[in-house]
PDB file of C-alpha atoms (C1' of nucleotides) in Angstrom:
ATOM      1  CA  UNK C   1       0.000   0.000   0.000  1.00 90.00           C
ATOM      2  CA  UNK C   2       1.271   3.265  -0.860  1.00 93.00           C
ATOM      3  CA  UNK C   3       0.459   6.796  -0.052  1.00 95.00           C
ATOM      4  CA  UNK C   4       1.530   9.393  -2.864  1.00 95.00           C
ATOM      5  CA  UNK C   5       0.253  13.050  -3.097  1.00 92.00           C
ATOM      6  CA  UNK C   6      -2.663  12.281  -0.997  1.00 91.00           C
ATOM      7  CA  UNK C   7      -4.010   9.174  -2.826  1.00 93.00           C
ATOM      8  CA  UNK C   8      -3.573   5.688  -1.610  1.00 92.00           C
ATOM      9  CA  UNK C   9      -2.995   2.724  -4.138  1.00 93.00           C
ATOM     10  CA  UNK C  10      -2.527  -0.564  -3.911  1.00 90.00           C
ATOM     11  CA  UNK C  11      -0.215  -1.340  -6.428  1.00 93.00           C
ATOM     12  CA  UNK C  12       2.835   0.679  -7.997  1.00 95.00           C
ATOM     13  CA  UNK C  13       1.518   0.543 -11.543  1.00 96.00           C
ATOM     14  CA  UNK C  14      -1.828   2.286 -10.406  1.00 96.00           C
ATOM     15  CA  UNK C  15       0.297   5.086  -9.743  1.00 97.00           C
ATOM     16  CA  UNK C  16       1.859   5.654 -13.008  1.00 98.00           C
ATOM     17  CA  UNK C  17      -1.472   4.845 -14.450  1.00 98.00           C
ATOM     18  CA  UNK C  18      -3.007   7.508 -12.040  1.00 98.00           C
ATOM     19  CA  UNK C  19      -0.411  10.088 -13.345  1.00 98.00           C
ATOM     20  CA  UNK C  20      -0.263   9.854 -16.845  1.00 98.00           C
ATOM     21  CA  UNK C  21      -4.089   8.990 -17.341  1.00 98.00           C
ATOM     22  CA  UNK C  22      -4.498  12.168 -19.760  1.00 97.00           C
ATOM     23  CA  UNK C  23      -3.977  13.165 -23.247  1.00 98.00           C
ATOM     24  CA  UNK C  24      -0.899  14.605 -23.469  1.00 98.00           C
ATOM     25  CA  UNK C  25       1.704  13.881 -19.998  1.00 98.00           C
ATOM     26  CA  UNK C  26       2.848  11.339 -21.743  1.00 98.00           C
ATOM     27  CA  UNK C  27       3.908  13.494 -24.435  1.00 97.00           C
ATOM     28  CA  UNK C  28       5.534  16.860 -22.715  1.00 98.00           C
ATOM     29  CA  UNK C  29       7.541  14.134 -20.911  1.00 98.00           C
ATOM     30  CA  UNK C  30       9.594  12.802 -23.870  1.00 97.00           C
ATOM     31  CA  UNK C  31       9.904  16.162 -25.551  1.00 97.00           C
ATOM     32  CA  UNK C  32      11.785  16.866 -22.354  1.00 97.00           C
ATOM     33  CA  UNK C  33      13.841  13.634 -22.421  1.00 96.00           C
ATOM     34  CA  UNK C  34      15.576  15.398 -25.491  1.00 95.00           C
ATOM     35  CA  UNK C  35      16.659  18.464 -23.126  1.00 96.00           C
ATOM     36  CA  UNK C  36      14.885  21.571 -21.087  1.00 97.00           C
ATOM     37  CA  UNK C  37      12.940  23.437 -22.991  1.00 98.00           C
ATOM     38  CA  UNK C  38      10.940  27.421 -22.847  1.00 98.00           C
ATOM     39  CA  UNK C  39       7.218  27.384 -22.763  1.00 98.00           C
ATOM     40  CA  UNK C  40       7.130  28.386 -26.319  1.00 98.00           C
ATOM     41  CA  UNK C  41       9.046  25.187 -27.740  1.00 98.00           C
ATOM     42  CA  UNK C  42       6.997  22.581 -26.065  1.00 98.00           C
ATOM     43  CA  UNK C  43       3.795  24.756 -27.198  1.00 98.00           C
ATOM     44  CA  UNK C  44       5.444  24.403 -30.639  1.00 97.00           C
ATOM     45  CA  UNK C  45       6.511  20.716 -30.743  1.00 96.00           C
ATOM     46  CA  UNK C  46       3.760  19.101 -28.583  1.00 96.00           C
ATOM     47  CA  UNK C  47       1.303  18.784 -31.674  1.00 94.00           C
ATOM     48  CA  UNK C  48      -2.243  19.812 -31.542  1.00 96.00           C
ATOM     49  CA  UNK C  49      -1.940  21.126 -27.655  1.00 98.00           C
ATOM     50  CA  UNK C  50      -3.564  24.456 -26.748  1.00 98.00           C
ATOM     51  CA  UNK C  51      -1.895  27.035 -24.544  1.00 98.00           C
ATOM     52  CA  UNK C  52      -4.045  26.465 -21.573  1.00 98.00           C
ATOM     53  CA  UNK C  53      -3.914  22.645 -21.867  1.00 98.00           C
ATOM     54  CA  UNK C  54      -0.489  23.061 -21.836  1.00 98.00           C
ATOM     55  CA  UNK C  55      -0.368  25.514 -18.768  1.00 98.00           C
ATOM     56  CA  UNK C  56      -2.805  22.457 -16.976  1.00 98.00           C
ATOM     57  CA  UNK C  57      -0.607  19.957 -17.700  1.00 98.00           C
ATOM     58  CA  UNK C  58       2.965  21.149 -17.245  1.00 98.00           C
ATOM     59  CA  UNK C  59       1.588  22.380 -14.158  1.00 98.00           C
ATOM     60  CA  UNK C  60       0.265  18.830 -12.719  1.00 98.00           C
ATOM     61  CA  UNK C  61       3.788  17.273 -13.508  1.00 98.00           C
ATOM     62  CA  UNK C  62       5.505  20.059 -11.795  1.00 98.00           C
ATOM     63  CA  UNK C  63       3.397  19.110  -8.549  1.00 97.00           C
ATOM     64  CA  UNK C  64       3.953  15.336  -9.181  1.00 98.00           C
ATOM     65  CA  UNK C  65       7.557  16.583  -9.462  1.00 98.00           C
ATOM     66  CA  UNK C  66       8.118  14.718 -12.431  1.00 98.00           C
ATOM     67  CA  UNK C  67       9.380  18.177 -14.383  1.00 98.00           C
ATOM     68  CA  UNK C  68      10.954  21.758 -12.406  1.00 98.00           C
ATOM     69  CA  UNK C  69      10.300  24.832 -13.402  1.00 98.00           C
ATOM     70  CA  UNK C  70      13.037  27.955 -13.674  1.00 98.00           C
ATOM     71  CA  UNK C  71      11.787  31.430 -14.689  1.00 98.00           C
ATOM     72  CA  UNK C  72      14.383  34.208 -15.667  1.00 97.00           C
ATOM     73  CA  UNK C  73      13.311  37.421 -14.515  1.00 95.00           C
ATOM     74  CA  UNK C  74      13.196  38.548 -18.309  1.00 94.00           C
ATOM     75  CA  UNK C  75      11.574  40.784 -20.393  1.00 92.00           C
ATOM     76  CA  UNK C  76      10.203  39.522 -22.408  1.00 95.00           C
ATOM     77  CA  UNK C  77       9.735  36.323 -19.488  1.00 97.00           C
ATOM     78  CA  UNK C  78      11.871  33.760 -20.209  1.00 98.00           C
ATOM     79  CA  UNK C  79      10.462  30.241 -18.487  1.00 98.00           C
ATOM     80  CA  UNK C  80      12.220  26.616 -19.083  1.00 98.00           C
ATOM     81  CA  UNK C  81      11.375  23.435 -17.836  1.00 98.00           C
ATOM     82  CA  UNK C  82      13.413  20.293 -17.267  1.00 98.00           C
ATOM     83  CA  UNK C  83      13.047  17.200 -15.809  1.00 98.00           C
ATOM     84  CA  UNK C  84      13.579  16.145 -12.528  1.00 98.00           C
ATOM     85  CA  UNK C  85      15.842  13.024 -11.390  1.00 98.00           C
ATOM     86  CA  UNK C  86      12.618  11.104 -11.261  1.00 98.00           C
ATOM     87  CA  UNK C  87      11.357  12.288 -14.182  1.00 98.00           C
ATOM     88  CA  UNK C  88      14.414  11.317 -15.733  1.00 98.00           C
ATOM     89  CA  UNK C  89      14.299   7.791 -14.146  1.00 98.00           C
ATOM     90  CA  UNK C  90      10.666   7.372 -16.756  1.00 98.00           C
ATOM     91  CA  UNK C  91      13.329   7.303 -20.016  1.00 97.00           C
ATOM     92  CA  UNK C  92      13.530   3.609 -19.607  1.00 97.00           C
ATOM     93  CA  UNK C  93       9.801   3.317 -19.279  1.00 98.00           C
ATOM     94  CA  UNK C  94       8.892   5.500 -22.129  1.00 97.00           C
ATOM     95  CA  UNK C  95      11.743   3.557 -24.423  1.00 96.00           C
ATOM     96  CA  UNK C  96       9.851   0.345 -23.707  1.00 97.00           C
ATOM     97  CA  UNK C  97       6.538   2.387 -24.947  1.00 98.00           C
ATOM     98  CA  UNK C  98       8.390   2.726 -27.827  1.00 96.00           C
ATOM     99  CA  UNK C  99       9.889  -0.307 -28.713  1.00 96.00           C
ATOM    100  CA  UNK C 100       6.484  -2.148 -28.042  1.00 98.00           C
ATOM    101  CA  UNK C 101       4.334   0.487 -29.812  1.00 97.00           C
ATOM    102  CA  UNK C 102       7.415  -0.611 -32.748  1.00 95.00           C
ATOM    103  CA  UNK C 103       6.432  -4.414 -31.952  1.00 97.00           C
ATOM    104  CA  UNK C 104       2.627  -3.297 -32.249  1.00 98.00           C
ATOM    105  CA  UNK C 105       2.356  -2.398 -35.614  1.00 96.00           C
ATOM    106  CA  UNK C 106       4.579  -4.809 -37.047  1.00 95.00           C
ATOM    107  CA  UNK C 107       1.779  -7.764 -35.269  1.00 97.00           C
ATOM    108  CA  UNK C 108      -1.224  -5.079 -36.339  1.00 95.00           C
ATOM    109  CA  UNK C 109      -0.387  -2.057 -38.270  1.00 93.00           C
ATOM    110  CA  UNK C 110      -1.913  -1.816 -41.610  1.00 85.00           C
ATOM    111  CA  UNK C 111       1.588   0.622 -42.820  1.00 83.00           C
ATOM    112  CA  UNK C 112       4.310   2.641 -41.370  1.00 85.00           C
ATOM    113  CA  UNK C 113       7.183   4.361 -43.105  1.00 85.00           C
ATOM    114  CA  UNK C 114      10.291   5.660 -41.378  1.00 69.00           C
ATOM    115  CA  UNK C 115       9.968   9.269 -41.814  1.00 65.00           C
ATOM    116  CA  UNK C 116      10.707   9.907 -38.206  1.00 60.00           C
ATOM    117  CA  UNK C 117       8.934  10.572 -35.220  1.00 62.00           C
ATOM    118  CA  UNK C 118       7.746  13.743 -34.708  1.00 51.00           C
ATOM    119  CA  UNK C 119       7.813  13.656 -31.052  1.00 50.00           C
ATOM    120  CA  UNK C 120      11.792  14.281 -31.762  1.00 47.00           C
ATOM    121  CA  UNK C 121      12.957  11.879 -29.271  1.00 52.00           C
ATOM    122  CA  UNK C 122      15.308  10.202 -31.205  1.00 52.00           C
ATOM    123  CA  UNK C 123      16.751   7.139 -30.604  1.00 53.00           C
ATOM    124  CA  UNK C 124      20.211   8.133 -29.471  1.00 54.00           C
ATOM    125  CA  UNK C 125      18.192  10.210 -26.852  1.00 59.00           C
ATOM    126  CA  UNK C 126      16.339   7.642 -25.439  1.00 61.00           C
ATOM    127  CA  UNK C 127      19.549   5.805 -24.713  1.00 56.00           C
ATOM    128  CA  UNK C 128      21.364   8.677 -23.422  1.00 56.00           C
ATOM    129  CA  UNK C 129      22.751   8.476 -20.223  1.00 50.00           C
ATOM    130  CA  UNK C 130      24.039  11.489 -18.314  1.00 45.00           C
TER     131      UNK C 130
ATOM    132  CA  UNK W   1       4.538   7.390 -39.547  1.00 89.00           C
ATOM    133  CA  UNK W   2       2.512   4.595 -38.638  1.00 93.00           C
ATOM    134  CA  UNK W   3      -0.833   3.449 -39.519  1.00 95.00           C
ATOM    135  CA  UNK W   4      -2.831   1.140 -37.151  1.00 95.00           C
ATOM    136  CA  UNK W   5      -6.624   0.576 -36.247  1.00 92.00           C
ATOM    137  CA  UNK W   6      -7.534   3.081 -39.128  1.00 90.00           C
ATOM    138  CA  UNK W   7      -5.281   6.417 -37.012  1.00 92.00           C
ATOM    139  CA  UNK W   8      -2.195   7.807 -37.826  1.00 92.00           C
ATOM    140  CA  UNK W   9       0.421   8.514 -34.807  1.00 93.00           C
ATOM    141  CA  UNK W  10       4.030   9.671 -35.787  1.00 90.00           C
ATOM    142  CA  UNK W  11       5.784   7.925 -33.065  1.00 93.00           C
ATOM    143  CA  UNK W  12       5.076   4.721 -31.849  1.00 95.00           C
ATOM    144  CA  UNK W  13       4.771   6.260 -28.209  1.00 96.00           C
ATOM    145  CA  UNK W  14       2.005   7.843 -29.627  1.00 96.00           C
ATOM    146  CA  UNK W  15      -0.180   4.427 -30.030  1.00 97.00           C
ATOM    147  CA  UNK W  16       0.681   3.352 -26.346  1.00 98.00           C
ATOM    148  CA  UNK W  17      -0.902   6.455 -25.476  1.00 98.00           C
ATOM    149  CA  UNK W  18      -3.851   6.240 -27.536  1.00 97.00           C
ATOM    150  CA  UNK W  19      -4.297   2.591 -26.195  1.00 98.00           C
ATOM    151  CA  UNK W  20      -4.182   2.861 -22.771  1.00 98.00           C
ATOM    152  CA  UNK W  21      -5.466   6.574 -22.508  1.00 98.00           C
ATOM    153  CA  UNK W  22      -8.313   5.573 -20.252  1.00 97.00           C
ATOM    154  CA  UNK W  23      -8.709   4.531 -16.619  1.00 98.00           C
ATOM    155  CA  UNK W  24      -9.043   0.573 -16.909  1.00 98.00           C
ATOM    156  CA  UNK W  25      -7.208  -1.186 -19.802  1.00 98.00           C
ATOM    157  CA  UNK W  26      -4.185  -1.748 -17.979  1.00 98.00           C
ATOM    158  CA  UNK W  27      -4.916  -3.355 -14.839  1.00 97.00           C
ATOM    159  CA  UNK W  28      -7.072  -5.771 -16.958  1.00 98.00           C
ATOM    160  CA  UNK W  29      -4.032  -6.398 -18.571  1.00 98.00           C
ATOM    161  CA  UNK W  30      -1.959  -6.340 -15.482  1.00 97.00           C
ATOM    162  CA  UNK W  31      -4.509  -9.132 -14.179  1.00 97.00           C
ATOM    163  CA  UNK W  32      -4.412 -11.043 -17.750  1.00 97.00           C
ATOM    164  CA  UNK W  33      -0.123 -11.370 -17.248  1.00 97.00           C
ATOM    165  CA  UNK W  34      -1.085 -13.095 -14.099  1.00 95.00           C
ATOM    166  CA  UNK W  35      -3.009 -16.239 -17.095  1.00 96.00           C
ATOM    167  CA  UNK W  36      -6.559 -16.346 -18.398  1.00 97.00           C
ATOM    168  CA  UNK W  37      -9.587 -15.070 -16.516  1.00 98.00           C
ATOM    169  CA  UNK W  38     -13.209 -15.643 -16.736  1.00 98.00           C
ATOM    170  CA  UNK W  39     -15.359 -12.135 -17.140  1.00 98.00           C
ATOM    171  CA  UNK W  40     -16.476 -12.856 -13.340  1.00 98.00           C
ATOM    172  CA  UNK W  41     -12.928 -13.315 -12.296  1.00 98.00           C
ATOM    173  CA  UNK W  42     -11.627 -10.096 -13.876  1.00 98.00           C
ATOM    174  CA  UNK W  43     -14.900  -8.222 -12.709  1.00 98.00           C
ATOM    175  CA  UNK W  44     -13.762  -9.504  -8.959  1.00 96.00           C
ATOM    176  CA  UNK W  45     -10.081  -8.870  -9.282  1.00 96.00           C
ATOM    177  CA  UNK W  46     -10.714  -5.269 -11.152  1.00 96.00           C
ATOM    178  CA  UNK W  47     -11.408  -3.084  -8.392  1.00 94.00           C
ATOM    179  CA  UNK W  48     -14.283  -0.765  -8.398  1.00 96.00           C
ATOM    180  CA  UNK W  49     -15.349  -1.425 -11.986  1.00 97.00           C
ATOM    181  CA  UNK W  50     -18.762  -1.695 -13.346  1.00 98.00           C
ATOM    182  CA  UNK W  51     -19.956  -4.429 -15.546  1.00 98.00           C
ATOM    183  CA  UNK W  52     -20.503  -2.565 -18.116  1.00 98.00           C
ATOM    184  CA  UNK W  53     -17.170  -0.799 -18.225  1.00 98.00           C
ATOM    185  CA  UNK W  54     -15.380  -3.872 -17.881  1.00 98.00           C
ATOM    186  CA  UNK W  55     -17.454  -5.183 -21.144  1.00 98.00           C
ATOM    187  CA  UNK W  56     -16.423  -2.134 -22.693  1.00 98.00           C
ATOM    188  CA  UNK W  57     -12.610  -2.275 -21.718  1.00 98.00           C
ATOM    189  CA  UNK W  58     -12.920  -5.830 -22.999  1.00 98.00           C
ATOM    190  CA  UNK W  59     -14.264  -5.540 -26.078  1.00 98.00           C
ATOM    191  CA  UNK W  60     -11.903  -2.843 -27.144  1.00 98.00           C
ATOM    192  CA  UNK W  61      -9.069  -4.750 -25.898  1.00 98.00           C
ATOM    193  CA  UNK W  62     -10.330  -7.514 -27.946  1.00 98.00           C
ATOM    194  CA  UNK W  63     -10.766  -5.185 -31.205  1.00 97.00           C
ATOM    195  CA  UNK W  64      -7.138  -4.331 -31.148  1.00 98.00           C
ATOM    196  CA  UNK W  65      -6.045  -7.300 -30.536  1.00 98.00           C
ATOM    197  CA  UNK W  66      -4.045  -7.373 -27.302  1.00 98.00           C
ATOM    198  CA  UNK W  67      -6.690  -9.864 -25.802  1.00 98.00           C
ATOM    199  CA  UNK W  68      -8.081 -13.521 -27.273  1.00 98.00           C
ATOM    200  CA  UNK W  69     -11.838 -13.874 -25.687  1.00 98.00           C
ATOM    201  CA  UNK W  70     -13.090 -17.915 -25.932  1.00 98.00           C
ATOM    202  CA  UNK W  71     -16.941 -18.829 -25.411  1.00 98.00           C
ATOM    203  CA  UNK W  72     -17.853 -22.561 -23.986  1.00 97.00           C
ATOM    204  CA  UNK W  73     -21.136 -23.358 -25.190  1.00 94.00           C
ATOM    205  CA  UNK W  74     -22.650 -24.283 -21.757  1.00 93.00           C
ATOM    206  CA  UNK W  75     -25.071 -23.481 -19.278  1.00 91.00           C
ATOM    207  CA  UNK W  76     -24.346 -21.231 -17.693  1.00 94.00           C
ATOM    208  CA  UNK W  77     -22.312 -19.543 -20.078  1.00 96.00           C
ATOM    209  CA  UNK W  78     -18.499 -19.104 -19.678  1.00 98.00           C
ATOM    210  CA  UNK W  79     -16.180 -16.805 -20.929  1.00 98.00           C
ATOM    211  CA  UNK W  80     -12.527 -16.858 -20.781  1.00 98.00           C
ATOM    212  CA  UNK W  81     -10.208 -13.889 -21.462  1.00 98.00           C
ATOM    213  CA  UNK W  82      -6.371 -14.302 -22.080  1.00 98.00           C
ATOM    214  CA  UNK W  83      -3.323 -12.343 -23.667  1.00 98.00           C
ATOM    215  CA  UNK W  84      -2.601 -12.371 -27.161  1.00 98.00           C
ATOM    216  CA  UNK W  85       1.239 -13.034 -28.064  1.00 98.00           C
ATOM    217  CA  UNK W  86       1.321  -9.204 -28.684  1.00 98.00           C
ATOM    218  CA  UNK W  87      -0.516  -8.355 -25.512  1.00 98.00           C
ATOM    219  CA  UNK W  88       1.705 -11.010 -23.602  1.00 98.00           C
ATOM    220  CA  UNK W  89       4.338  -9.110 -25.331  1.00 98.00           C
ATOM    221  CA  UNK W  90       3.239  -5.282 -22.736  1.00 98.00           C
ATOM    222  CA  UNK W  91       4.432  -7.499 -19.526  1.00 97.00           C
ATOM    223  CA  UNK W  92       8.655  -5.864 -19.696  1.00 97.00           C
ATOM    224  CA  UNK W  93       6.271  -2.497 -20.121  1.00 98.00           C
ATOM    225  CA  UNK W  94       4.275  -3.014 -17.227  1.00 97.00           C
ATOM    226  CA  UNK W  95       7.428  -4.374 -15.432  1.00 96.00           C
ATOM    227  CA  UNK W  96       8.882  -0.862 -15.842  1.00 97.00           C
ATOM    228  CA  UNK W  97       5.894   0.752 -14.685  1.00 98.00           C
ATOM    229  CA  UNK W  98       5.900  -1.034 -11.376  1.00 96.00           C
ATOM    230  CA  UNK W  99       9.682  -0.455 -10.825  1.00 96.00           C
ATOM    231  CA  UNK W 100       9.369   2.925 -12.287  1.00 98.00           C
ATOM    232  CA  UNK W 101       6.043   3.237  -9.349  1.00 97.00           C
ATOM    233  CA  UNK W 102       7.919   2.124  -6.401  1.00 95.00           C
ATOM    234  CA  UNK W 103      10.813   4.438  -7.399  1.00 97.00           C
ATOM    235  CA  UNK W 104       8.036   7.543  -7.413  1.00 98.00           C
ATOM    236  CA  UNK W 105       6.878   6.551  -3.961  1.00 96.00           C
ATOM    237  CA  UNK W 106      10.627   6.187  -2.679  1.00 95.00           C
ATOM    238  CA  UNK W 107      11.148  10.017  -4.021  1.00 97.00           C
ATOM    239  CA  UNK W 108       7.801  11.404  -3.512  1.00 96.00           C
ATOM    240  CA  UNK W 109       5.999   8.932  -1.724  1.00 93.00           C
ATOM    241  CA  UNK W 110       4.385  10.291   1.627  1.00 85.00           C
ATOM    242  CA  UNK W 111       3.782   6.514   2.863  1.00 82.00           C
ATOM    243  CA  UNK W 112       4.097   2.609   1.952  1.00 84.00           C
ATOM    244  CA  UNK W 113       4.255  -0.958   3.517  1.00 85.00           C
ATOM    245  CA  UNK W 114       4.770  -4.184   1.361  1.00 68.00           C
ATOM    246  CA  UNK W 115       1.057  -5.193   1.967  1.00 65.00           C
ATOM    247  CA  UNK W 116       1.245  -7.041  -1.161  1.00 60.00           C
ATOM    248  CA  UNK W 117      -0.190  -5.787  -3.968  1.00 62.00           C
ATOM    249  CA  UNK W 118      -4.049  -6.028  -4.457  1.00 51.00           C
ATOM    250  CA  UNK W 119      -3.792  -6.197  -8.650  1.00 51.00           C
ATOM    251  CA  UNK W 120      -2.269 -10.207  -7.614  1.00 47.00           C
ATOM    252  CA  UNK W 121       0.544  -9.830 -10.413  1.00 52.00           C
ATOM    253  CA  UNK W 122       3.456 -10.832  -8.158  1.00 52.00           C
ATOM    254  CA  UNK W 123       7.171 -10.389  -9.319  1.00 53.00           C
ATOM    255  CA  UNK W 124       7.333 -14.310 -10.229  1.00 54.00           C
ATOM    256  CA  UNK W 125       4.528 -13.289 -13.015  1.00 59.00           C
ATOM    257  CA  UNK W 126       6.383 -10.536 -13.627  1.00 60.00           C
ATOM    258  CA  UNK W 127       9.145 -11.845 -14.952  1.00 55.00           C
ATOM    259  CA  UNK W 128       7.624 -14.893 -15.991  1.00 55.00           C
ATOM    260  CA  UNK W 129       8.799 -16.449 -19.830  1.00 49.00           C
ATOM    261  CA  UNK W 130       6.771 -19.040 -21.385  1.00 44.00           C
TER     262      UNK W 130
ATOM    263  C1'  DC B   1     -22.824 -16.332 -15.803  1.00 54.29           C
ATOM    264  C1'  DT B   2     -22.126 -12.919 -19.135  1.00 54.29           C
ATOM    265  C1'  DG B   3     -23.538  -9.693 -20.813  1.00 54.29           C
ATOM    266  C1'  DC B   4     -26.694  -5.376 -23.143  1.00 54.29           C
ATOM    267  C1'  DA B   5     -29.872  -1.066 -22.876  1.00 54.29           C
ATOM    268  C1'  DT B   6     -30.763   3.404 -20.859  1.00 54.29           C
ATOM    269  C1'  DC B   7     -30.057   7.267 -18.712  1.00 54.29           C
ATOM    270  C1'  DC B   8     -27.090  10.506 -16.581  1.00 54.29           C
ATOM    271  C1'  DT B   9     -23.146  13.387 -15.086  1.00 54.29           C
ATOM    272  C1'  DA B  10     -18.444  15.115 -14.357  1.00 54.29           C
ATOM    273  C1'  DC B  11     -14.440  16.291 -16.090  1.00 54.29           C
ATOM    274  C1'  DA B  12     -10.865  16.700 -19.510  1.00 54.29           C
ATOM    275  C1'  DT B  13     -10.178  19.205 -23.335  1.00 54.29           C
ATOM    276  C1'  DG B  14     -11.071  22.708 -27.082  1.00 54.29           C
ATOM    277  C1'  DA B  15     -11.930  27.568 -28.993  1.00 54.29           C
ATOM    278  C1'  DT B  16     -11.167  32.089 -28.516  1.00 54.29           C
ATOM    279  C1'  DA B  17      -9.847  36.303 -26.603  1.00 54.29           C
ATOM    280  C1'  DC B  18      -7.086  38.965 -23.534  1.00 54.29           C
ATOM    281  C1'  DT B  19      -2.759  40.595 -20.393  1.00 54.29           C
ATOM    282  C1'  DG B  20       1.680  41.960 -17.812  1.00 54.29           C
TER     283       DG B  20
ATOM    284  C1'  DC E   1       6.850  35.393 -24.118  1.00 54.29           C
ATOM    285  C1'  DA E   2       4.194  33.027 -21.029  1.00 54.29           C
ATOM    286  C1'  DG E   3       0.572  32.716 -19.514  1.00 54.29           C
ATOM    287  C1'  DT E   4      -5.282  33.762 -17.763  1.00 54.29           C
ATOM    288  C1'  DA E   5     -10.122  34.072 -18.423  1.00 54.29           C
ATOM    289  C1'  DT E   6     -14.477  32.390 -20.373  1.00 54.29           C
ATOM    290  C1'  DC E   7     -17.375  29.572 -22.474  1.00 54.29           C
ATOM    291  C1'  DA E   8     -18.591  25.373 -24.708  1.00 54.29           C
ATOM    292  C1'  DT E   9     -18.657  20.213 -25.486  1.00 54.29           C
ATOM    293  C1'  DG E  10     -17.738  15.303 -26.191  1.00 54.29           C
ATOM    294  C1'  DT E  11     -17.142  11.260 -24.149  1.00 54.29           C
ATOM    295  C1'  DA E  12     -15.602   8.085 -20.608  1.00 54.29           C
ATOM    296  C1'  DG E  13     -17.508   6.228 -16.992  1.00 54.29           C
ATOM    297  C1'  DG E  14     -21.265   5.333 -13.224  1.00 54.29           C
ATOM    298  C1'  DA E  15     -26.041   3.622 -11.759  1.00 54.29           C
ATOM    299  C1'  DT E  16     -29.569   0.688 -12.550  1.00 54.29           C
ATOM    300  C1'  DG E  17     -32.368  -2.715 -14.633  1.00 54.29           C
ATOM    301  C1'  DC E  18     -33.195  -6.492 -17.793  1.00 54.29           C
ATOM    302  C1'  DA E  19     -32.042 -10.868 -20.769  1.00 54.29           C
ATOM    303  C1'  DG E  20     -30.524 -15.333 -22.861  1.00 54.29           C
TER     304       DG E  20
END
DNA sequence: CTGCATCCTACATGATACTG
DNA sequence: CAGTATCATGTAGGATGCAG
C-alpha cells in the first residue's frame, strides 16, 4: 500500500497509471527527455496542444515533481522546464513504450514508413545516459 | 509514420498512449499477465469497476487485438479472457511501470508498507517467460 | 454467468480572446 | 513570451435494470 500526493494505491503501476491517465503527460515528458525546454518550444513541438492545456498539464507534472520549473526574470519572461531526477528515471519506461508500440504495428499495423517521429525523441536520446 | 486501427500517430509512443489513454485497460491487462480469466474473475479482481465498463474495456481490448476472448457453449455460459502473443508481449512495459512506481513513492511517496499488492501480479509473473 | 440497454453526469479538453 | 479568463462540449464512466 502506498500513499503518494494524498491518494492511496494498492499497487505501484496504479500510480503511473493515475499520473499519466491524460492526453498529453505522456507526451511533454519525452519532448523533455531530449533536453529543457521554454514554454514556447513545447507549445510548438507538442502537436495539436492548446496554450491552456499546456499551462494544466505542465503544471500537474511540476506538482507530481516529475518536471521543475526555472523562470528568468526577463523581459520579455523567459520560463524553461526540465526534468527532474525522477522524471528522468521514466526514459527507460517510455523507451519500452516505444519499442512495443514498434512491436505493435509490425503484429497489427496496416503501414508505417520511417519518416521519423515527430515527437523528436530520437533514438540516441532515449539511450542517453548522463 | 505509422498506420494502425484506421489512425495515424508519428511515433510509436504515440499508439501506447492512444491505447491505454483511459482509466481501466491496464490493470485488466496487469490481471491477464497473471493467465486467463473468466469475465467474473476479472470483474472480482478489477477493483471498483462496473460491468458494463469492464465489457467495454474488454471488447476494445479484444478489437485491437491485445486480448483472445473464448466462449464454452454451456449453461451457464463461460467466458474466458487471455493475452494475445502481442498483448503477452506489454508485460517488460508493465514491469517498468511497477519499478518505475515504487521508485516515485521512494522520491515522492508520503507513505508505503509491502502489503502485497491487491492487482495479484506478483514479481514471479512478472518476470515470468513461457 | 455474461452480458446489453438506458439514462445521466463530471471532467478533460477545445476555442477564442485577452494581459503583464 | 508566457501565460489567464471564459465559455462550450464530447465522451468516458457510473447507476440501474433487464435478458438469454
Amino acid at each position: 500500500m502506498y500513499l503518494v500526493n494524498g491518494k492511496e494505491y494498492n499497487c505501484s503501476v496504479a500510480i503511473v497509471q493515475d499520473i499519466f491517465n491524460d492526453k498529453w503527460k505522456l507526451g511533454i515528458i519525452w519532448h523533455l527527455l531530449a533536453g529543457e525546454k521554454r514554454y514556447k518550444e513545447l507549445f510548438e513541438e507538442v502537436k495539436e496542444i492548446t496554450q491552456k492545456t499546456l499551462t494544466v498539464k505542465l503544471r500537474e507534472l511540476e506538482e507530481k515533481q516529475l518536471i521543475a520549473r526555472e523562470v528568468f526574470p526577463e523581459i520579455p519572461p523567459k520560463v524553461v522546464y526540465s526534468l527532474t531526477p525522477i522524471g528522468e528515471r521514466l526514459r527507460p519506461l517510455l523507451k519500452e513504450m516505444y519499442d512495443w508500440g514498434i512491436d505493435y504495428v509490425q503484429a497489427c499495423g496496416e503501414f508505417s514508413t520511417e519518416e521519423g517521429c515527430a515527437l523528436t525523441c530520437k533514438d540516441e536520446n532515449l539511450g542517453k545516459n548522463e
